[in-house]
Coordinates of C-alpha atoms in Angstrom, one line a residue:
X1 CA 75.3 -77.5 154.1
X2 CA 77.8 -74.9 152.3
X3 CA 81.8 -75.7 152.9
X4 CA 81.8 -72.1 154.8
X5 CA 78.9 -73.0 157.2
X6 CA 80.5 -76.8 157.8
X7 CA 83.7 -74.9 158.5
X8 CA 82.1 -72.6 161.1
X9 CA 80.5 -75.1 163.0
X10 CA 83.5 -77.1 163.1
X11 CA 85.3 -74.0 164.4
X12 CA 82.7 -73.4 167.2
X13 CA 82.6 -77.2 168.0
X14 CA 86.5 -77.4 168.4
X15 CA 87.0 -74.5 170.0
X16 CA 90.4 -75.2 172.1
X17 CA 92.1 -76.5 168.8
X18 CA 91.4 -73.5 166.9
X19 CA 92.1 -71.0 169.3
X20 CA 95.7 -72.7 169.9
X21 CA 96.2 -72.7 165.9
X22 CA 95.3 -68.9 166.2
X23 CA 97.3 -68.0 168.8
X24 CA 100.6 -70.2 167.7
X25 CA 100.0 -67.7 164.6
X26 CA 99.2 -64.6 166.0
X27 CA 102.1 -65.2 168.4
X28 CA 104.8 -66.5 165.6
X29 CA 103.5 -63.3 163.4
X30 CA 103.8 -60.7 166.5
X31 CA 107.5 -62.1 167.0
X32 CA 108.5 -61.9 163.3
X33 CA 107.3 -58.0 163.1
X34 CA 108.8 -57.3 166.0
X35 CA 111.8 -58.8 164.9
X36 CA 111.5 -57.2 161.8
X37 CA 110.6 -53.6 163.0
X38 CA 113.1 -53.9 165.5
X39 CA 116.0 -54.9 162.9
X40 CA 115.2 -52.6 160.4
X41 CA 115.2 -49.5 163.0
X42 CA 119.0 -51.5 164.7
X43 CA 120.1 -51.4 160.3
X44 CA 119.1 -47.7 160.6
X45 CA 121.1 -46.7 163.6
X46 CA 124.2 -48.9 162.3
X47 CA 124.1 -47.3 159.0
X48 CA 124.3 -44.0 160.9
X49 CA 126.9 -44.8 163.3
X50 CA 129.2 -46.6 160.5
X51 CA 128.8 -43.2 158.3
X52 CA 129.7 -41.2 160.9
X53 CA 132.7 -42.8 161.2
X54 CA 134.2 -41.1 157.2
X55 CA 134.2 -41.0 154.0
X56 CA 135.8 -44.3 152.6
X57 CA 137.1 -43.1 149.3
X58 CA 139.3 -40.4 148.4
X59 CA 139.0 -38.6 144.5
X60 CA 142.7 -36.7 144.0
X61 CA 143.5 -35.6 140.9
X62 CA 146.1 -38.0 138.5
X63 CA 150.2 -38.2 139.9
X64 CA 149.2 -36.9 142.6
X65 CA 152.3 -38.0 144.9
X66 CA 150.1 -39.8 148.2
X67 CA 152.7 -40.1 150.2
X68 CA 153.2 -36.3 150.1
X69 CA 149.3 -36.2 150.3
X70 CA 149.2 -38.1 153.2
X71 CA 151.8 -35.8 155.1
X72 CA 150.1 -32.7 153.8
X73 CA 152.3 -31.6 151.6
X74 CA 149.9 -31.4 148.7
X75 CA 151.3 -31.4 145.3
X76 CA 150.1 -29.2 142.7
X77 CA 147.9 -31.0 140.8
X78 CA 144.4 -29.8 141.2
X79 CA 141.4 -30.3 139.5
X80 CA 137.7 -28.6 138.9
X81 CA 135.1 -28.1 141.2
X82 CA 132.8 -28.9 138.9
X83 CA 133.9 -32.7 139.3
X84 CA 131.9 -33.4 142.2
X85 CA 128.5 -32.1 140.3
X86 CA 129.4 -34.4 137.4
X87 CA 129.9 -37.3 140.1
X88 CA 126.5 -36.4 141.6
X89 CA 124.6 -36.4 138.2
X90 CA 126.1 -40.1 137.6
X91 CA 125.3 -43.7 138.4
X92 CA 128.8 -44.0 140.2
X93 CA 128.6 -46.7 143.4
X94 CA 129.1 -44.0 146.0
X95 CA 127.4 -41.3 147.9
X96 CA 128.1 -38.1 149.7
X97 CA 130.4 -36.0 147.4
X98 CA 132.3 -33.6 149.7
X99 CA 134.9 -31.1 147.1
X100 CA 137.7 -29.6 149.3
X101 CA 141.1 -27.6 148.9
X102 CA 143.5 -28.1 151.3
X103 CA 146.9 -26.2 152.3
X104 CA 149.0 -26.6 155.6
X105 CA 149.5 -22.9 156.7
X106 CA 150.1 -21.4 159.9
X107 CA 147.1 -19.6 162.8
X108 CA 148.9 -17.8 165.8
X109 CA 152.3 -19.3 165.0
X110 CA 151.0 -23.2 165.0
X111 CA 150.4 -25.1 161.8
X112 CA 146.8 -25.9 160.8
X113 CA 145.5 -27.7 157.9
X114 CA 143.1 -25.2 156.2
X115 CA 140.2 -27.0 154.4
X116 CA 138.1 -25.6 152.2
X117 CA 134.1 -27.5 152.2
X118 CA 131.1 -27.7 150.5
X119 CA 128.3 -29.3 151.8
X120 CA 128.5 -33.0 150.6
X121 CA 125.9 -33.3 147.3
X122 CA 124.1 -36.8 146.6
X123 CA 122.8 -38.2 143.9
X124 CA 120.7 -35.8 142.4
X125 CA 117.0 -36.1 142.0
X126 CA 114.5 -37.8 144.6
X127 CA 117.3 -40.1 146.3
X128 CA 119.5 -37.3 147.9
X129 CA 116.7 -36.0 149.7
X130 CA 116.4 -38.9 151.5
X131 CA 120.0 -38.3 153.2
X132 CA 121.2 -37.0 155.6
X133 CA 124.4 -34.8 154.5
X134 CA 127.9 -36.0 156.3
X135 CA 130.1 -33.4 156.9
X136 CA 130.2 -29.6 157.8
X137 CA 128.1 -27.1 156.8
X138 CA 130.2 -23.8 156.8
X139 CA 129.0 -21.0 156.1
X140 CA 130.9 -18.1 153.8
X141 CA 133.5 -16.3 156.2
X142 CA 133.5 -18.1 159.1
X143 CA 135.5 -21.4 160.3
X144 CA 135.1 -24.4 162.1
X145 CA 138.2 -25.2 164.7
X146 CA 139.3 -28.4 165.6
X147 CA 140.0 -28.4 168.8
X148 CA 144.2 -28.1 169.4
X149 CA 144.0 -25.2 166.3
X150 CA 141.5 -23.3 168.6
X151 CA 143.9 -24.1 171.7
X152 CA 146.6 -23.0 170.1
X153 CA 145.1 -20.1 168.9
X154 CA 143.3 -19.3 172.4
X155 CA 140.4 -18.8 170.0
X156 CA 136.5 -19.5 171.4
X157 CA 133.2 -19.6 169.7
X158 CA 132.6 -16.0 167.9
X159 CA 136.1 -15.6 168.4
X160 CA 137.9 -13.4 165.3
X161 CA 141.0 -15.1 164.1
X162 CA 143.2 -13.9 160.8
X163 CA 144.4 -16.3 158.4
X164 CA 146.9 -15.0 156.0
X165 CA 145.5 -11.8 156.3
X166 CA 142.1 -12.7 156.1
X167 CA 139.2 -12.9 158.9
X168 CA 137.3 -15.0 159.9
X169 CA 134.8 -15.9 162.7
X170 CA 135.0 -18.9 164.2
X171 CA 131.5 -20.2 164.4
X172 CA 132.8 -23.4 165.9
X173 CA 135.3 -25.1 167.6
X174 CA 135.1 -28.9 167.3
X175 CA 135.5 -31.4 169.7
X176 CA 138.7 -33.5 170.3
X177 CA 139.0 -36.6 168.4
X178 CA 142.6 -37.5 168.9
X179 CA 143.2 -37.8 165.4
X180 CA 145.1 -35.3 162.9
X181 CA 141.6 -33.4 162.4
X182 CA 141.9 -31.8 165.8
X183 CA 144.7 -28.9 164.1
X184 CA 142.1 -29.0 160.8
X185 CA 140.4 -25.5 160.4
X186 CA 137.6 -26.0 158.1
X187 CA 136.1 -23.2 155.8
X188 CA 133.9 -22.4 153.1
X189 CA 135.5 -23.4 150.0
X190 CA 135.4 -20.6 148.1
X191 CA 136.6 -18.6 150.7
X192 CA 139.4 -21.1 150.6
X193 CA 139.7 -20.6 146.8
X194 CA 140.0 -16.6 147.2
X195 CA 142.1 -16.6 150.0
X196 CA 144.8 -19.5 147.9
X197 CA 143.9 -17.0 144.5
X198 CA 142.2 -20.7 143.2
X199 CA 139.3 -19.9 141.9
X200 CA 137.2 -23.2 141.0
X201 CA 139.9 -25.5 142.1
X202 CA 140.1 -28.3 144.6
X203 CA 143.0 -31.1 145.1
X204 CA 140.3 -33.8 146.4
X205 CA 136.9 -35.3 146.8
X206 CA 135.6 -37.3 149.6
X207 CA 132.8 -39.6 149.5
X208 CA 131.2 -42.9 150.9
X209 CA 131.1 -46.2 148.8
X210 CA 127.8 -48.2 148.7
X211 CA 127.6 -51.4 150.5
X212 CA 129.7 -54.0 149.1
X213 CA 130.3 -58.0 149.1
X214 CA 134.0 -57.6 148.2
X215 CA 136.3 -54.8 149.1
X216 CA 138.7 -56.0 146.3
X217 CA 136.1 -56.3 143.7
X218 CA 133.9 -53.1 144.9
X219 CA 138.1 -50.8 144.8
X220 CA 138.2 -52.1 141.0
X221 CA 134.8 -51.3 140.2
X222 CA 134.9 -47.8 141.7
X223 CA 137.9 -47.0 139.9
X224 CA 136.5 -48.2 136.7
X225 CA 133.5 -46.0 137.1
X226 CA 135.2 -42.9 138.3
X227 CA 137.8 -43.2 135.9
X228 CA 135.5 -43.6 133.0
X229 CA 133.6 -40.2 134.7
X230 CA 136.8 -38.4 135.5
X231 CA 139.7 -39.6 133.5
X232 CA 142.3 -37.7 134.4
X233 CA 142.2 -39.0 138.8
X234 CA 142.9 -41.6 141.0
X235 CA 140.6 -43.2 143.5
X236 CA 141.6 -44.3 146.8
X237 CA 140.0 -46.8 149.5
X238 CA 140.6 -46.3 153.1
X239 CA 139.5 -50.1 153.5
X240 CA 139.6 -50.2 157.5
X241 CA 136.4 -48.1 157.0
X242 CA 134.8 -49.8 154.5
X243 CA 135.7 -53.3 156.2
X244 CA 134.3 -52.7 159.1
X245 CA 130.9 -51.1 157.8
X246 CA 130.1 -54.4 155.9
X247 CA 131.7 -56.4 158.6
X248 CA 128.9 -55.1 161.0
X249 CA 125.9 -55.2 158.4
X250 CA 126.7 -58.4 157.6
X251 CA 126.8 -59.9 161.3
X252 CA 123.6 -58.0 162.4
X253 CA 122.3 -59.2 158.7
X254 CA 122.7 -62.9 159.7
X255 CA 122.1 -62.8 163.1
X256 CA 118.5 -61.3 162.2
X257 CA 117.8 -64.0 159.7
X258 CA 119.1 -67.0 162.0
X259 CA 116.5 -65.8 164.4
X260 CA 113.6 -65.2 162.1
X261 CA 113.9 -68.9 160.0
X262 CA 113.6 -70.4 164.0
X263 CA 110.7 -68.6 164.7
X264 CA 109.1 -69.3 161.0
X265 CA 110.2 -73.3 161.6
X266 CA 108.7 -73.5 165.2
X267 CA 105.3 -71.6 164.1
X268 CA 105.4 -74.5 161.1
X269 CA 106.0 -77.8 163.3
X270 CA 103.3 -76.3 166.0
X271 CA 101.1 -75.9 163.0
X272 CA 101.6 -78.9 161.7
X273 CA 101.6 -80.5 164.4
X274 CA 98.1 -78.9 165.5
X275 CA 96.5 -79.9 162.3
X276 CA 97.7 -83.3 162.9
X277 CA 95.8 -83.8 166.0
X278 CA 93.0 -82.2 164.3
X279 CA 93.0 -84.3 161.8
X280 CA 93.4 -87.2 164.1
X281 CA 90.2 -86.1 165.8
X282 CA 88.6 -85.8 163.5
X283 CA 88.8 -89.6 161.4
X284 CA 85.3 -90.5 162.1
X285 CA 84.0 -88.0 160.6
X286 CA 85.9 -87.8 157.7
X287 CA 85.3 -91.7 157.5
X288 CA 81.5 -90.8 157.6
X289 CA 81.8 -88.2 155.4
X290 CA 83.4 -90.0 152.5
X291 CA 81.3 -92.6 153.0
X292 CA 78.5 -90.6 152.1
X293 CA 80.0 -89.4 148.9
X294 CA 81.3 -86.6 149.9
X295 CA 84.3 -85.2 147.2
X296 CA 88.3 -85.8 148.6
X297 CA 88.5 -81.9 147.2
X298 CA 85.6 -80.9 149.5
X299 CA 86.9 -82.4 152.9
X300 CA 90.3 -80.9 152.5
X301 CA 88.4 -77.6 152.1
X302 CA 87.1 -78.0 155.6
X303 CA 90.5 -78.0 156.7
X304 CA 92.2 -75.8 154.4
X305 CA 89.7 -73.0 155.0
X306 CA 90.1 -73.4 158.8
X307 CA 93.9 -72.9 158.4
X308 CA 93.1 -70.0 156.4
X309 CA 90.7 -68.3 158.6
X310 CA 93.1 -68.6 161.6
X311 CA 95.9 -68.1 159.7
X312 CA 94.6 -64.4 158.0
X313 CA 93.1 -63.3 161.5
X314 CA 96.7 -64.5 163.8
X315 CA 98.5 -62.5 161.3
X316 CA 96.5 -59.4 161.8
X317 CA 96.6 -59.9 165.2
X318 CA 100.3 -60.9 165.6
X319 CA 100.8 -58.1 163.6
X320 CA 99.6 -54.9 165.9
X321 CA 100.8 -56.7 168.6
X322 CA 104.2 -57.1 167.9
X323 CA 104.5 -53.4 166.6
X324 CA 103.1 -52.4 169.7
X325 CA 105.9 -54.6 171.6
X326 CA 108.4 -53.8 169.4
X327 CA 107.8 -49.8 169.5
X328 CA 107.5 -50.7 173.7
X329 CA 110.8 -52.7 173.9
X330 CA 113.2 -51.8 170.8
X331 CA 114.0 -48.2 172.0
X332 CA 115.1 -49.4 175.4
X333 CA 117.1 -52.5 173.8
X334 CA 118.3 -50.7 170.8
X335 CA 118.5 -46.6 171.9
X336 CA 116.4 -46.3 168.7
X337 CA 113.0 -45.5 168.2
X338 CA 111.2 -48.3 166.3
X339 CA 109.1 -46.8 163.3
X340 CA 105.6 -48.3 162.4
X341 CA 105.8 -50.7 159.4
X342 CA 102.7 -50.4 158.0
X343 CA 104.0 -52.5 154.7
X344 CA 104.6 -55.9 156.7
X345 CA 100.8 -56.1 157.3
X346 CA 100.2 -57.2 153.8
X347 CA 103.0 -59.4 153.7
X348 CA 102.4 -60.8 156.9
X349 CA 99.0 -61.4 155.5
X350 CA 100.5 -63.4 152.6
X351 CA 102.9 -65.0 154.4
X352 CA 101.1 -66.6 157.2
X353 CA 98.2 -68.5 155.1
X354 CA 101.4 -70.0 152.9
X355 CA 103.2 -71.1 155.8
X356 CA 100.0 -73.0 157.4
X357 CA 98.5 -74.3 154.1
X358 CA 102.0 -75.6 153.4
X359 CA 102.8 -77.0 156.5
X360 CA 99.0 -78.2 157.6
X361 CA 99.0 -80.1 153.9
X362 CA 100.8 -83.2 154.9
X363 CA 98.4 -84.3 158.0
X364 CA 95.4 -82.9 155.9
X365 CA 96.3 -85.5 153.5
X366 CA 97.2 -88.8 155.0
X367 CA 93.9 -88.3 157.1
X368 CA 92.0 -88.2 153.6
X369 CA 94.0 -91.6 152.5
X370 CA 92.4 -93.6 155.4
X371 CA 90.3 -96.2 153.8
X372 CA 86.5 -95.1 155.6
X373 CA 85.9 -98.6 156.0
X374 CA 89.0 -99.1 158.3
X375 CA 87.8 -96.0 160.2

């Protein structure tokens, strides 16, 4: 009688055993997928949130004074708008190149910050598509008002409003953040540039750093790169930004992992365990067996290739259902939609016969070391 035959009989002999190995595995496998699905769509939303919360680095141009900067009385020094293309086309650790001009001026007799934009630019090629721009996206001759600019302007949506002696119409009027922005009147920057007679000029660059292990380490390294790019500026890290992005990625990180490694060790000790009384079970027989002459090899096969059979279809299984629960349950939980991971079915696939051959090996082989004569 062939191993594969031996092994079916067995299967439809013991039935309770195997369909407990089956589920434990199908079960384990759903809750690591849903786990899975449901982290990676929580990383998605987090990433989307912490981005909406700024840019993290500032690009100025070299001397420029920051503590006039910061009060917006920009110095000078300017550089080319063509910087943010050459940061796009490199290999710098940051995304989402925004170029702007700024100038404290004056709307209806209160003072604004006039901000000249450009759509931010990543990386060029196949990753930037990928993106979703941060920022504004104004188009040429009209403006975006934060909100105590267009109070104090009494301007509305589609509103006309001059700025030194130019018009514009205001194709939106932001809402209140509480936070210097609100008097910020944003523009297309080459608008800006004609209206401040700066053609191709721009006093800064904002952008987003990658994810990082150490703030200290990541502000030297982005310096370095930048500075290598664009000798003649200065890079600045607004670190309560950056902080608190990796801060949150790493708790939601760990806290994902913690739970996966319990559910991975308590599908392995019900396996194991499982096998064990299997195993147990099944002495006599494997007495008889070697008695016979049967191979060592050829008995562990019977076990081994039950463990594989239930541990190929549980994962299959698991795997559909804990999509399905996790594209149920994650968008109530979460306030995310859960996307379909069709790439964990081969891993899970992998994963699942590992985990039971390792952890069914031990009881599979102190059965085979029973002397058959003692049995």
């Amino acid at each position: 009688m062939s191993i594969a035959r031996m092994i079916w009989r067995e299967i439809v002999r013991g039935k309770i055993n195997f369909l407990l190995c089956l589920l434990t595995t199908a079960l384990a496998t759903g809750v690591f997928v849903a786990l899975l699905a449901a982290g990676n769509a929580a990383n998605r939303a987090t990433s989307a949130i912490l981005r909406d919360m700024g840019f993290n680095i500032i690009i100025v141009p070299k001397g420029t004074d920051m503590d006039r900067y910061w009060t917006w009385d920009f110095p000078a020094a300017e550089m080319p708008e063509d910087y943010v293309n050459k940061l796009a086309e490199s290999n710098v650790s940051a995304e989402h190149f925004v170029a702007k001009l700024q100038q404290a001026t004056v709307l209806n007799g209160k003072p604004i910050l006039l901000t000249g934009i450009l759509p931010s630019l990543g990386r060029i090629g196949r990753e930037a598509k990928l993106k979703r721009p941060m920022g504004y996206n104004v188009s040429p001759g009209e403006v975006f008002v934060g909100s105590a600019a267009a109070a104090g302007a009494r301007a509305q949506k589609d509103a006309i409003i001059t700025i030194a002696n130019t018009r514009f119409k205001v194709a939106r009027v932001l809402a209140e953040t509480g936070t210097p922005d609100d008097i910020r009147v944003y523009a297309d920057l080459h608008d800006v540039q004609s209206l401040l007679n700066k053609p191709a000029k721009i006093n800064a660059i904002d952008a987003l750093g990658c994810r990082c292990f150490s703030q200290d380490d990541f502000l030297t390294q982005i310096r370095d790169e930048i500075q290598a790019l664009l000798p003649d500026t200065q890079v600045k890290h607004v670190k309560s930004i950056a902080i608190a992005r990796e801060m949150t990625r790493r708790r939601l990180d760990q806290w994902f992992n913690y739970i996966l490694v319990a559910v991975l060790a308590l599908a392995a000790a019900a396996i194991a365990s499982l096998t064990y009384l299997n195993v147990r079970h099944r002495r006599c027989e494997i007495g008889l067996l070697r008695t016979i002459g049967v191979g060592t090899l050829k008995i562990a096969w019977l076990f081994l290739g039950k463990a594989l059979f239930y541990s190929v279809s549980g994962a299959v299984i698991g795997f559909f259902i804990g999509t399905l629960v996790a594209q149920m349950i994650g968008p109530r939980l979460l306030d995310t939609p859960v996307a379909w991971e069709p790439a964990l079915l081969p891993f899970c696939a992998a994963l699942a016969p590992l985990v039971a051959l390792i952890f069914s090996a031990p009881p599979i082989v102190q059965g085979l070391r029973l002397d058959p004569a003692i049995v």
